[in-house]
Coordinates of C-alpha atoms in Angstrom, one line a residue:
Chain Y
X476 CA 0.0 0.0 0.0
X477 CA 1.1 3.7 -0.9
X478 CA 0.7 6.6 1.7
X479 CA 2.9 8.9 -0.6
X480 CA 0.9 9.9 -3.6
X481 CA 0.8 14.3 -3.9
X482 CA -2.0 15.7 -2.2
X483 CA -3.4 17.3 -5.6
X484 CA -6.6 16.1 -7.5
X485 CA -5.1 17.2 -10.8
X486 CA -3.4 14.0 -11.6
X487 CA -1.8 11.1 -14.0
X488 CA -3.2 7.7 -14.7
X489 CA -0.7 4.5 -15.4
X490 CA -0.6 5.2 -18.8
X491 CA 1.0 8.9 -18.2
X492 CA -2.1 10.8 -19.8
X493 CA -2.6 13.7 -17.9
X494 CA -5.6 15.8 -17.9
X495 CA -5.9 18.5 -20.2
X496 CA -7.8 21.6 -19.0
X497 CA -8.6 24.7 -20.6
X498 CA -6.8 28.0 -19.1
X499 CA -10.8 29.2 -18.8
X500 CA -12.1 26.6 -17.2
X501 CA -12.2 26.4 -13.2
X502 CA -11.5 23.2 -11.6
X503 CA -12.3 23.2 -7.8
X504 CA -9.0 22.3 -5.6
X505 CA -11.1 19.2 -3.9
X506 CA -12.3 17.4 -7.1
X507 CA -10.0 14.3 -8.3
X508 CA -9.1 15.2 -12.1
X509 CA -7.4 11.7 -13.4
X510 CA -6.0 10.4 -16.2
X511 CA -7.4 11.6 -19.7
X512 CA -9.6 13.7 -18.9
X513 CA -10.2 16.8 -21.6
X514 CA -12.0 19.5 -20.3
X515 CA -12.8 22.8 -22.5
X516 CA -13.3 26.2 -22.3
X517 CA -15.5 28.0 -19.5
X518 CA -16.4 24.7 -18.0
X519 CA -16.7 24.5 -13.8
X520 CA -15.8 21.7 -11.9
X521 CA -17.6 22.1 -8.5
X522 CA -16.0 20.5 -5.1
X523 CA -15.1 16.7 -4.6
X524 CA -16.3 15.4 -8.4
X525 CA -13.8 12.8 -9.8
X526 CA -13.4 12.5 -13.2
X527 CA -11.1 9.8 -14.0
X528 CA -9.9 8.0 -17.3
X529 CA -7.8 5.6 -16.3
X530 CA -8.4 1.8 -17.5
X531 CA -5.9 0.5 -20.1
X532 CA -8.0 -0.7 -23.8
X533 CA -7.2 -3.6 -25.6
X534 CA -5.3 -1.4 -27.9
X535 CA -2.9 -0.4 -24.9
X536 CA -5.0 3.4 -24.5
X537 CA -7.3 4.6 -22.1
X538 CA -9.8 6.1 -23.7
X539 CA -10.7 9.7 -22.8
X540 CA -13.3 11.5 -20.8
X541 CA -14.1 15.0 -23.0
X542 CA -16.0 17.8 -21.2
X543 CA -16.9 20.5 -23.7
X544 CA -17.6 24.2 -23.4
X545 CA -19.2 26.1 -21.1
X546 CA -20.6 23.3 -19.6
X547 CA -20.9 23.3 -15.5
X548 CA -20.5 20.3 -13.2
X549 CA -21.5 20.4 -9.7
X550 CA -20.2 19.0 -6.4
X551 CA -19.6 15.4 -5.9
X552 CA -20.6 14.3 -9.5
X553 CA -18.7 10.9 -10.6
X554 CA -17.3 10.2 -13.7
X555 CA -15.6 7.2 -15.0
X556 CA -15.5 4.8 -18.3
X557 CA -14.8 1.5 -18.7
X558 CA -11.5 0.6 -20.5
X559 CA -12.4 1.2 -24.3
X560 CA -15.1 3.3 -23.9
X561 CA -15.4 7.1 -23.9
X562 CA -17.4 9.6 -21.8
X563 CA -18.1 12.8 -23.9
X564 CA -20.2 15.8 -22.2
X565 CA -21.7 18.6 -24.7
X566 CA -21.5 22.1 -24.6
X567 CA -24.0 24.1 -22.2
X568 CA -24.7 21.1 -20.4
X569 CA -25.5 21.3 -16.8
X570 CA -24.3 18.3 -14.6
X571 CA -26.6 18.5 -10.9
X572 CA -25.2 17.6 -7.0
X573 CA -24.5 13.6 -6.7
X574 CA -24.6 13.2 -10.7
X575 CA -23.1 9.7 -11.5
X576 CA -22.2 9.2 -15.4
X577 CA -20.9 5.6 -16.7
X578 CA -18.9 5.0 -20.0
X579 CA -19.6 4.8 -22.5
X580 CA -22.0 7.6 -22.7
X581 CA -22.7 10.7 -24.8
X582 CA -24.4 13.3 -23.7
X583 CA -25.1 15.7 -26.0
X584 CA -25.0 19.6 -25.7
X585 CA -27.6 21.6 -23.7
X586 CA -28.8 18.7 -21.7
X587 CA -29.6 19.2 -18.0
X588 CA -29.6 16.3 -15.3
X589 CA -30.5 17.1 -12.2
X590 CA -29.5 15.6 -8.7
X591 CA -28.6 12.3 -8.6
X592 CA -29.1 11.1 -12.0
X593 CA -27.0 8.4 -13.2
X594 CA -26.2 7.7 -16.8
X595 CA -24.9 4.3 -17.9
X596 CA -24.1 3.4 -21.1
X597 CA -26.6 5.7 -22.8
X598 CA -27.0 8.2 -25.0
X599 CA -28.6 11.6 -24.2
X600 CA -29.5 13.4 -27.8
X601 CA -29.5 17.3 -27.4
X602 CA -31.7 18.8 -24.9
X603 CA -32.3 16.1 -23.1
X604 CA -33.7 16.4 -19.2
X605 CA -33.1 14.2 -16.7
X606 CA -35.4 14.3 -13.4
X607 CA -34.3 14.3 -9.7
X608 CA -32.6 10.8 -8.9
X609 CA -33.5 9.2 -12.3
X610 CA -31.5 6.5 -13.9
X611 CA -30.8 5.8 -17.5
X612 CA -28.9 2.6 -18.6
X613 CA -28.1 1.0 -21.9
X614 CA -30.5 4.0 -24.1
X615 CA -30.6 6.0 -26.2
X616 CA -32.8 9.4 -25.0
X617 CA -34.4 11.5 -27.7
X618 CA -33.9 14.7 -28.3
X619 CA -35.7 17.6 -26.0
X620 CA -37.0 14.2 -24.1
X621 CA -38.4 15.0 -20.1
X622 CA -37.4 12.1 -18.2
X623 CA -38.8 12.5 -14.8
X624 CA -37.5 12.0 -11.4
X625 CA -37.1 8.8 -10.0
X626 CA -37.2 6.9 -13.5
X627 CA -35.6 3.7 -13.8
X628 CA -35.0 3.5 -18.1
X629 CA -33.4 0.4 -19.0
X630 CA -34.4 0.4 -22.8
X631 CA -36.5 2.7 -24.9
X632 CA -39.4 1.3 -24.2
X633 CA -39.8 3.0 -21.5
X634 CA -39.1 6.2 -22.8
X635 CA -42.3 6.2 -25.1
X636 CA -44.6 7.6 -22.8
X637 CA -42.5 10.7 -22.0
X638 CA -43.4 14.6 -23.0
X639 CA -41.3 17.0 -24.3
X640 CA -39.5 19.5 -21.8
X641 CA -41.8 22.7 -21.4
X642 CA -40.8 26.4 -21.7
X643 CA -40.7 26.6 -18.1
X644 CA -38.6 23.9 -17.9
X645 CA -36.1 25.7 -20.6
X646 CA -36.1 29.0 -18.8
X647 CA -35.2 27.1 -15.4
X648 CA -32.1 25.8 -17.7
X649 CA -30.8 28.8 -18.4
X650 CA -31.4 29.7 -15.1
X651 CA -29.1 27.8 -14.0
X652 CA -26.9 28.0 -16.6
X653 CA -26.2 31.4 -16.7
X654 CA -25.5 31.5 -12.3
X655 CA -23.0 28.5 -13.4
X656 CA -21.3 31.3 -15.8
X657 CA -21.2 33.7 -12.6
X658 CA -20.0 31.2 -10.3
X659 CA -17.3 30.4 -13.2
X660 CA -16.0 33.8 -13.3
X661 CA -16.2 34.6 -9.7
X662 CA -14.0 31.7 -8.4
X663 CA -11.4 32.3 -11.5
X664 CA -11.4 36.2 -9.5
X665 CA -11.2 34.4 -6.8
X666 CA -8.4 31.9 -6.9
X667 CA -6.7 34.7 -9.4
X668 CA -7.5 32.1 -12.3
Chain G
X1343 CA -7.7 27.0 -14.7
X1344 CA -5.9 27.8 -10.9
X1345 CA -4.0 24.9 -9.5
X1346 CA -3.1 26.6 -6.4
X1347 CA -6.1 27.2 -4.5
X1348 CA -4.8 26.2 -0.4
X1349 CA -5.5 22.6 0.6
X1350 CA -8.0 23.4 3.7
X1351 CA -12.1 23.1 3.4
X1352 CA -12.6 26.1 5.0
X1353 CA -12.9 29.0 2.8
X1354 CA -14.1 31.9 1.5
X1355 CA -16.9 32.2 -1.3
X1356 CA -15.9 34.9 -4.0
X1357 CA -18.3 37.6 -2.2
X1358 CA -15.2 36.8 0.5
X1359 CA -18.1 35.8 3.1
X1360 CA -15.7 33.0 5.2
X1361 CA -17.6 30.5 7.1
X1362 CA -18.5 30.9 11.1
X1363 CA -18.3 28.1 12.9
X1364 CA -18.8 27.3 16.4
X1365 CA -15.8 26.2 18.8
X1366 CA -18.2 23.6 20.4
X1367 CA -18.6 21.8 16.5
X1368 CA -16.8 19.5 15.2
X1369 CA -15.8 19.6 11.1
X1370 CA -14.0 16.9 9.5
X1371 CA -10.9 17.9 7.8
X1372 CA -12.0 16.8 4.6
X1373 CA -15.1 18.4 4.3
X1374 CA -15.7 21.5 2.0
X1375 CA -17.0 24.3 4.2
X1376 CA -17.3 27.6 2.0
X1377 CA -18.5 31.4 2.0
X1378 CA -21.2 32.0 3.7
X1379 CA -21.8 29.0 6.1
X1380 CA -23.1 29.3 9.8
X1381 CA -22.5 25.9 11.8
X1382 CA -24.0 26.6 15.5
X1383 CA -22.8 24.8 18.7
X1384 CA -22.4 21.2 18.7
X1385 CA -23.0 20.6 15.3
X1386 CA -20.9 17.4 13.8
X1387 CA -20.1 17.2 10.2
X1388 CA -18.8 14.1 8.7
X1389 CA -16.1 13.4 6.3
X1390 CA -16.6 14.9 2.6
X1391 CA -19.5 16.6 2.9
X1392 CA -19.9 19.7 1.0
X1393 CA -22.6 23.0 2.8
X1394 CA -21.5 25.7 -0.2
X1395 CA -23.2 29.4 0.4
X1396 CA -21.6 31.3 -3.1
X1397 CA -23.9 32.1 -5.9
X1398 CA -24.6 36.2 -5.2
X1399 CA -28.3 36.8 -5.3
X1400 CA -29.8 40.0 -6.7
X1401 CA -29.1 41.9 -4.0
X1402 CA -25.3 41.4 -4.3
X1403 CA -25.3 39.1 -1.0
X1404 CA -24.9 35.5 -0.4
X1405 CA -27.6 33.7 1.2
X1406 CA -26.4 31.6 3.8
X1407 CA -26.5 28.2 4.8
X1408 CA -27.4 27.7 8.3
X1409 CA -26.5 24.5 10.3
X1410 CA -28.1 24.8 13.5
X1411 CA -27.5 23.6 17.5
X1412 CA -26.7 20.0 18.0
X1413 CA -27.0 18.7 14.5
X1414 CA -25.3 16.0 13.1
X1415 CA -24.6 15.6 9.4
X1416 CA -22.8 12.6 7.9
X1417 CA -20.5 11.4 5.5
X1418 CA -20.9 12.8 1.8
X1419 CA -23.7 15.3 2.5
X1420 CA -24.0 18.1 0.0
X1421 CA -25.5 21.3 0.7
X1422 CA -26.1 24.4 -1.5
X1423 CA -28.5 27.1 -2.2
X1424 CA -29.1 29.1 -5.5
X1425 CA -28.3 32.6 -5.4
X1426 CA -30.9 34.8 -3.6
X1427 CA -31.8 31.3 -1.1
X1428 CA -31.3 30.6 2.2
X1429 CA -31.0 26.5 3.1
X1430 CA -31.7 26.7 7.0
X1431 CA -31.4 23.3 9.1
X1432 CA -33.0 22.8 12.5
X1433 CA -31.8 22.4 15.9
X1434 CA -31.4 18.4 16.8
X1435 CA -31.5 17.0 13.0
X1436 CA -29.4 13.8 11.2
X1437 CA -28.6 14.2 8.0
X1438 CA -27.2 11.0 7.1
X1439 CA -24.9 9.7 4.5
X1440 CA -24.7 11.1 0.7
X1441 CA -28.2 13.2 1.5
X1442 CA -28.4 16.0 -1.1
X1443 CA -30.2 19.1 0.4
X1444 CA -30.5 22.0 -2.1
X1445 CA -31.8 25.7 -1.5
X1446 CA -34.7 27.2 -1.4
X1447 CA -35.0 24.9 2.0
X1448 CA -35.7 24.7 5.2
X1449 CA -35.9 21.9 7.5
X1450 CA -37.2 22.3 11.1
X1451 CA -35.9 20.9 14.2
X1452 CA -35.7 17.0 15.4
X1453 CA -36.1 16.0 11.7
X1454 CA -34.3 12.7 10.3
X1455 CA -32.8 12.0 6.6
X1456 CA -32.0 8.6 6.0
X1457 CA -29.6 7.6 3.4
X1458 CA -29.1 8.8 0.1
X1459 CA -32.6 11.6 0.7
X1460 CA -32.7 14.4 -1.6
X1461 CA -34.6 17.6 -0.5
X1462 CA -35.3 20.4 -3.1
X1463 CA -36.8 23.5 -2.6
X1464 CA -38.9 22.3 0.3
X1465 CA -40.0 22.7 3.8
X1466 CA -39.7 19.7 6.3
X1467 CA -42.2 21.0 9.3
X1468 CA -40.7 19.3 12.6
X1469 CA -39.9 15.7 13.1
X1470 CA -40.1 14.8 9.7
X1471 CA -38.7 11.5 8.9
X1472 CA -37.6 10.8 5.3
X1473 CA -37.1 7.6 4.6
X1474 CA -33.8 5.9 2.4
X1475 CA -33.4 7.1 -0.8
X1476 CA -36.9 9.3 -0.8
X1477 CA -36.9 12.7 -2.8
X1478 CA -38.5 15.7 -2.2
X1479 CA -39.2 18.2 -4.6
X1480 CA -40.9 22.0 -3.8
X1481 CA -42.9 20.7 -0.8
X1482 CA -43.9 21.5 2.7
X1483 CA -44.0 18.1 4.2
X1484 CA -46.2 18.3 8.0
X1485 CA -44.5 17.8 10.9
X1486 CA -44.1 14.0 12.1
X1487 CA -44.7 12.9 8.9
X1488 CA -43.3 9.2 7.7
X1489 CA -41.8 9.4 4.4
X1490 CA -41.3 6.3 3.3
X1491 CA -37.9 4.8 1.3
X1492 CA -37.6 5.6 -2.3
X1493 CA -40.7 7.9 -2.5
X1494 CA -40.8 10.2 -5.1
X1495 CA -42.6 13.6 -3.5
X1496 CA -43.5 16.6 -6.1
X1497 CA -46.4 17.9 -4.4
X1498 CA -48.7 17.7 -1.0
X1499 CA -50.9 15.6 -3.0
X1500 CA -47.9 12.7 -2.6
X1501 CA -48.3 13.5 1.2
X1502 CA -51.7 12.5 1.8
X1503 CA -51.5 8.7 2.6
X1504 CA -48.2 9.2 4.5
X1505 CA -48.6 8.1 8.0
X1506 CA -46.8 9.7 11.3
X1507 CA -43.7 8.6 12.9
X1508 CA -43.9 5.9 15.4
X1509 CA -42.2 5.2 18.8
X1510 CA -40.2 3.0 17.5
X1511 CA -38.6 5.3 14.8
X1512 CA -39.0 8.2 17.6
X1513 CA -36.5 6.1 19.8
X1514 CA -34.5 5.2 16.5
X1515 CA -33.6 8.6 15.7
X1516 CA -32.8 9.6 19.7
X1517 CA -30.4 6.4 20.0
X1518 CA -29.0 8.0 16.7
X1519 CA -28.5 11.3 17.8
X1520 CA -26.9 10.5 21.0
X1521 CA -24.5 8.3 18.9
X1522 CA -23.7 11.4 17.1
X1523 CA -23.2 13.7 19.9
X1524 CA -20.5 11.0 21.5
X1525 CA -19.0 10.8 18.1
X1526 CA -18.9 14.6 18.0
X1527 CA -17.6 15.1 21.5
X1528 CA -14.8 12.2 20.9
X1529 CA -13.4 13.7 17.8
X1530 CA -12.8 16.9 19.2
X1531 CA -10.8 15.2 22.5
X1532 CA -9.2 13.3 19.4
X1533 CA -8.2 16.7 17.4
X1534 CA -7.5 18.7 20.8
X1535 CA -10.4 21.1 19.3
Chain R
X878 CA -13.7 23.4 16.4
X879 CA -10.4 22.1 15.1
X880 CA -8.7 22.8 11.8
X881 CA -5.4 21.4 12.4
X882 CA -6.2 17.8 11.8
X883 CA -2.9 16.6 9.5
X884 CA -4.3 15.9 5.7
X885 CA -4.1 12.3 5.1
X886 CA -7.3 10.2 4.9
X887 CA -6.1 7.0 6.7
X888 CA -6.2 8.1 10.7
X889 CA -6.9 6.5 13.6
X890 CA -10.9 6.8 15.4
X891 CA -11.3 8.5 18.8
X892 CA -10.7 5.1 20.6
X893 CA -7.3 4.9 18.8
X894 CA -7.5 2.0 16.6
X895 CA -5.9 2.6 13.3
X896 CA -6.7 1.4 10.1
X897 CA -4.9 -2.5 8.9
X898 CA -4.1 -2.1 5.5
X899 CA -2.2 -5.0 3.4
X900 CA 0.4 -4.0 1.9
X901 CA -0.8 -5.5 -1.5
X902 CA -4.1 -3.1 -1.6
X903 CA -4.5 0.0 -3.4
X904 CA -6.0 2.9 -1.7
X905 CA -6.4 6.4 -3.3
X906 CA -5.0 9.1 -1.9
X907 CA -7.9 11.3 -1.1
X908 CA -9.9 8.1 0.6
X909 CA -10.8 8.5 4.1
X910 CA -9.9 5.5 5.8
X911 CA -10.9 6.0 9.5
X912 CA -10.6 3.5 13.0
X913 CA -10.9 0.0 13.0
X914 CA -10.9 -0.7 9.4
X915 CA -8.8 -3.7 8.1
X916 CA -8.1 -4.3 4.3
X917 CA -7.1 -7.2 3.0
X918 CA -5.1 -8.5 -0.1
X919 CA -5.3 -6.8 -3.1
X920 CA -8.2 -4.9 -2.8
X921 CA -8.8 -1.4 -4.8
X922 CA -10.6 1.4 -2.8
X923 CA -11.0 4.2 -5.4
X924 CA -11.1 8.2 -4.7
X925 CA -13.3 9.9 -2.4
X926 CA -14.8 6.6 -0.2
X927 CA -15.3 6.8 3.2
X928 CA -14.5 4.1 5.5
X929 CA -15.3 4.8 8.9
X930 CA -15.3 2.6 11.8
X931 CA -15.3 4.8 14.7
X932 CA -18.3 4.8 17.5
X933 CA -17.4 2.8 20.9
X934 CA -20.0 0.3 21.1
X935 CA -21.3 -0.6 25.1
X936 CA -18.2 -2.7 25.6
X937 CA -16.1 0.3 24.9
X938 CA -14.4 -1.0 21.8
X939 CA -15.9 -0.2 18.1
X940 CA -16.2 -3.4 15.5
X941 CA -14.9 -3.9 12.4
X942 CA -15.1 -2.5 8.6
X943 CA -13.3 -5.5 6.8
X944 CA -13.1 -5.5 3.6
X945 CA -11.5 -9.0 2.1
X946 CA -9.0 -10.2 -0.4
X947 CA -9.5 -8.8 -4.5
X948 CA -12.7 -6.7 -3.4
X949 CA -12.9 -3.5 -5.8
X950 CA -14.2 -0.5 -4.0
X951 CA -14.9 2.4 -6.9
X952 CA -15.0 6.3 -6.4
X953 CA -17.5 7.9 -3.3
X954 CA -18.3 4.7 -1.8
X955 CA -19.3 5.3 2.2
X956 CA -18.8 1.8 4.6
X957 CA -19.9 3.4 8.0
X958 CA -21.5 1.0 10.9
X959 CA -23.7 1.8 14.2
X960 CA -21.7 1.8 17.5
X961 CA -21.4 -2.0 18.5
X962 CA -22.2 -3.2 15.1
X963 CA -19.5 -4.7 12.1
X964 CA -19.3 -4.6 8.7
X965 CA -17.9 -7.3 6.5
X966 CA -17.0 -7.2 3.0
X967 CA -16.4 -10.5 1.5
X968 CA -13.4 -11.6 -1.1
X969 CA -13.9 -11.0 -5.1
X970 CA -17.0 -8.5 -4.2
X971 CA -17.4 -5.4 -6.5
X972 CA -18.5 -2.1 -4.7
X973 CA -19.4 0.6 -7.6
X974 CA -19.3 4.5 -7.4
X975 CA -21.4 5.8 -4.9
X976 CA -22.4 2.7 -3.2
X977 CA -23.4 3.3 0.6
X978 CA -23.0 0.5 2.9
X979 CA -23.9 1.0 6.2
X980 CA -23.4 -1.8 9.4
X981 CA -24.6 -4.2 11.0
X982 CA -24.4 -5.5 7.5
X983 CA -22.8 -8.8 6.2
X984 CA -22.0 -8.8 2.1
X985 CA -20.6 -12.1 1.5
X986 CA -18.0 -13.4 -1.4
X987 CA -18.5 -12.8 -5.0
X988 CA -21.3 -9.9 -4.8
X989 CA -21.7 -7.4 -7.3
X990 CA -23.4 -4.0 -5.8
X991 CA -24.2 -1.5 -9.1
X992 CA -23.8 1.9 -9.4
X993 CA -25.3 4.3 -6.1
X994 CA -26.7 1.2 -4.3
X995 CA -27.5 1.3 -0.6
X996 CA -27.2 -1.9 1.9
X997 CA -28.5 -1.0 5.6
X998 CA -28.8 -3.4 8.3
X999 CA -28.8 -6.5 5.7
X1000 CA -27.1 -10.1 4.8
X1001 CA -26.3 -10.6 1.1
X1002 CA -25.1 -14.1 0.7
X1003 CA -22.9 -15.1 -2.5
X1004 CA -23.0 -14.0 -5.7
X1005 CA -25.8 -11.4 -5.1
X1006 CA -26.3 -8.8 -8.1
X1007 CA -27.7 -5.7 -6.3
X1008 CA -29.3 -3.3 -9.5
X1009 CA -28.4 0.5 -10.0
X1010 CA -29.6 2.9 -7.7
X1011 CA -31.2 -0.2 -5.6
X1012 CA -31.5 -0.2 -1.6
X1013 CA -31.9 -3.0 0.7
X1014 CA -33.3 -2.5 4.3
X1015 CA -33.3 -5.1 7.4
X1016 CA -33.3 -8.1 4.8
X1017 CA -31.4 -11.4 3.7
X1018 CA -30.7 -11.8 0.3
X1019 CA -30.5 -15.4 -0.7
X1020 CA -27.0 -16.5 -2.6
X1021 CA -27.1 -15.7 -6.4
X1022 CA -30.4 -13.5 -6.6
X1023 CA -30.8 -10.7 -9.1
X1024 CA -32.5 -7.4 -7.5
X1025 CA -33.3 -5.1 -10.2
X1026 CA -32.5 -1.6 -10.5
X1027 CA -34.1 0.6 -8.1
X1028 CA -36.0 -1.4 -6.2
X1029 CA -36.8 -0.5 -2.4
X1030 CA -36.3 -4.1 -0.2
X1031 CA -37.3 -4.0 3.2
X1032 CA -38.4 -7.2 4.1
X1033 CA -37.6 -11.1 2.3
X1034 CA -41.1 -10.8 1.1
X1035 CA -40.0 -8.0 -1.3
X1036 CA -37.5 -10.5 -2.4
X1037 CA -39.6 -13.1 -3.6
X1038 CA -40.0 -12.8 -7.4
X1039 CA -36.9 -12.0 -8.1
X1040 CA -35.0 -14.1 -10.6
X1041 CA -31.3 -15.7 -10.6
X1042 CA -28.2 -13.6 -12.2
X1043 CA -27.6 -15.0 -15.8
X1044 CA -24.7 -16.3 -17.4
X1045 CA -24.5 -12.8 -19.0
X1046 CA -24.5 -10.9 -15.9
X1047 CA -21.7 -13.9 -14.1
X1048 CA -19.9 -12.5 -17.1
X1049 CA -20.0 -9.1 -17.0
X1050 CA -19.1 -9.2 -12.9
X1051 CA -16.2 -11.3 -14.5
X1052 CA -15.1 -8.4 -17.3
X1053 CA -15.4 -5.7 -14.5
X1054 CA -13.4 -8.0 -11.8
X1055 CA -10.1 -8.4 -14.1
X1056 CA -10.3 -4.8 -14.9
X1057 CA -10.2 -3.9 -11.3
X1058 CA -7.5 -6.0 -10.5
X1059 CA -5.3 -4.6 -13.5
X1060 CA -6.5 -1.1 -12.2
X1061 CA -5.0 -1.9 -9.0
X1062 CA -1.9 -3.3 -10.1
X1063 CA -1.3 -0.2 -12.8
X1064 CA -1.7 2.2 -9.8
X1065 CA 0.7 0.4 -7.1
X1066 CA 3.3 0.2 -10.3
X1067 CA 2.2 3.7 -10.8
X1068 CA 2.9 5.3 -7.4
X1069 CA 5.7 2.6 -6.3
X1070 CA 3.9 0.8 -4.0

């Protein structure tokens, strides 16, 4: 057993990769940030998440966990793939509290899951929202799709039943969105980012 | 991105509001306390929770996040508030393990969160017990109400068949309690706090 | 209230009983391994769990977390028991992210526990498959059974149409075993343990 390893979350996997992170984005000094992990511009990583790409493929690479613009991620959200798989995130996507997300997954841009949501092997077309504590596994999610809380999706079967995402629902979005922006820039003041 | 942010959980939000905590509490060293977080006396909080008071409300304040007497919060708790809401806890609550509680909320004294409970922009009256796993969503649950595990609460209407709390889990939650105030009180022999 | 606790997650509990960790296992670095906790061979306990054994039970010791040979603990996984109560981990078991396990509670060899899970004052004998986002109360779990995702158990009765695991599940429990043990070995290489 080690007792030795730095006491920073920004860190390698065995392979070497380290993460790449955009000068803009701001990474919180408590989350664990492992492996190869590519995160973009104006994205926030909030307190204790882990993002970590770290399991060797068959073809000797670990295969890489992308976060794309703007998008926010909030406190203790897990994400991790399974060697050979990938985990890519969208643009304006906003990631809630206690978020767990299992490769390989895409979820595409300007999707919203809120608290507790897990993802597993799924795919999230654009738009997508995803209810308080639901949980999505091997499906693919239409577009604009309102999955609500509490769900338990395990094909798209159970998906047929399920509206579209209202214009309340949209504003609440950017809601949220846009006080993930502010938070953004005030810790990168902050911290002197 | 900053990589330099100092290693303590107790911190500042970017409105500079630092936390004020109580010499008779006890905070484990690796939880996230930060900005504008009041913890009153002989409150325990467990390992990797989160209670984060930042997003700047219209007003240009932070709302805060209040933690009040004699509370005990567990392991992997998370705790925020939009900007412009105050979360306020109780005197006498548990919050245990991995709950989620986000703002606008308040939850009165003597209440109980099992496991994994997620509370959203809600009001718990007093002595509310919310059962594993059970998520509330923009509600004001009446006092001694039973929630039971897993429930999925969006309105009153999902109230309506719940029973009270029953001696058995009124002495449940004291044994508890008094577990966490001899946990609390040997920790802080432990740390010389 | 202390801040002055030194900043390394295996410590000793308030009774002074440090943590018994084989020299073979792989813990992360920002883990919280706390008390009375004993690893065993080659396990893998990923970032941000908890392990906390640490409230004296009416004999004035506190009991066990064990965790046994090749069990896989992934990222955010909280093992915590009552005062006078144990927790025991069997060998080859897979713990995923976000798992919370909490004592008296007995999870024998060759279980598989999906992502967000919770076990609470419960026996799972071998070869259990516990479903995403599942959570067991106060029950016994006969060897080999399947308990779909989400479900809410809180008695054996809540048990009883629930089918075997299938060869394709034994597999995949399988595919995910190997990768943990390779994940473990990178890491020790990795950090020169």
């Amino acid at each position: 057993m080690q007792t030795s390893i730095p006491k920073t979350g920004i860190r390698p996997n065995p392979a070497g990769d380290w993460p790449k992170i955009d000068p803009t984005a701001f990474v919180d000094s408590s989350a664990q940030i492992m492996g190869n992990v590519i995160i973009g511009r104006n994205v926030y990583v909030g307190p204790m998440s882990v993002f970590r790409a770290d399991e060797i493929g068959p073809d000797g690479k670990v295969h890489p966990v992308i976060i794309e613009d703007s998008t926010c991620v909030q406190d203790g959200v897990i994400i991790h793939g399974r060697s050979g798989t990938v985990v890519q995130i969208g643009k304006d996507a906003n990631i809630s509290h206690g978020v767990v997300i299992h490769g390989p997954t895409t979820i595409k841009n300007d999707c919203f899951l809120a608290i507790r949501a897990v993802v597993y092997d799924s795919v999230l077309e654009e738009s997508v929202w995803v209810g308080v504590a639901a949980n999505i596994m091997r499906t693919t999610i239409p577009a604009n799709t309102w999955v609500p809380a509490g769900a338990i999706i395990r094909s798209e079967q159970d998906t047929l039943s399920f509206r579209l995402t209202n214009l309340k629902e949209q504003q609440y979005k950017k809601d949220v969105f846009d006080a993930s922006a502010t938070l953004r820039e005030s810790y990168l003041k902050l911290y002197g980012g």
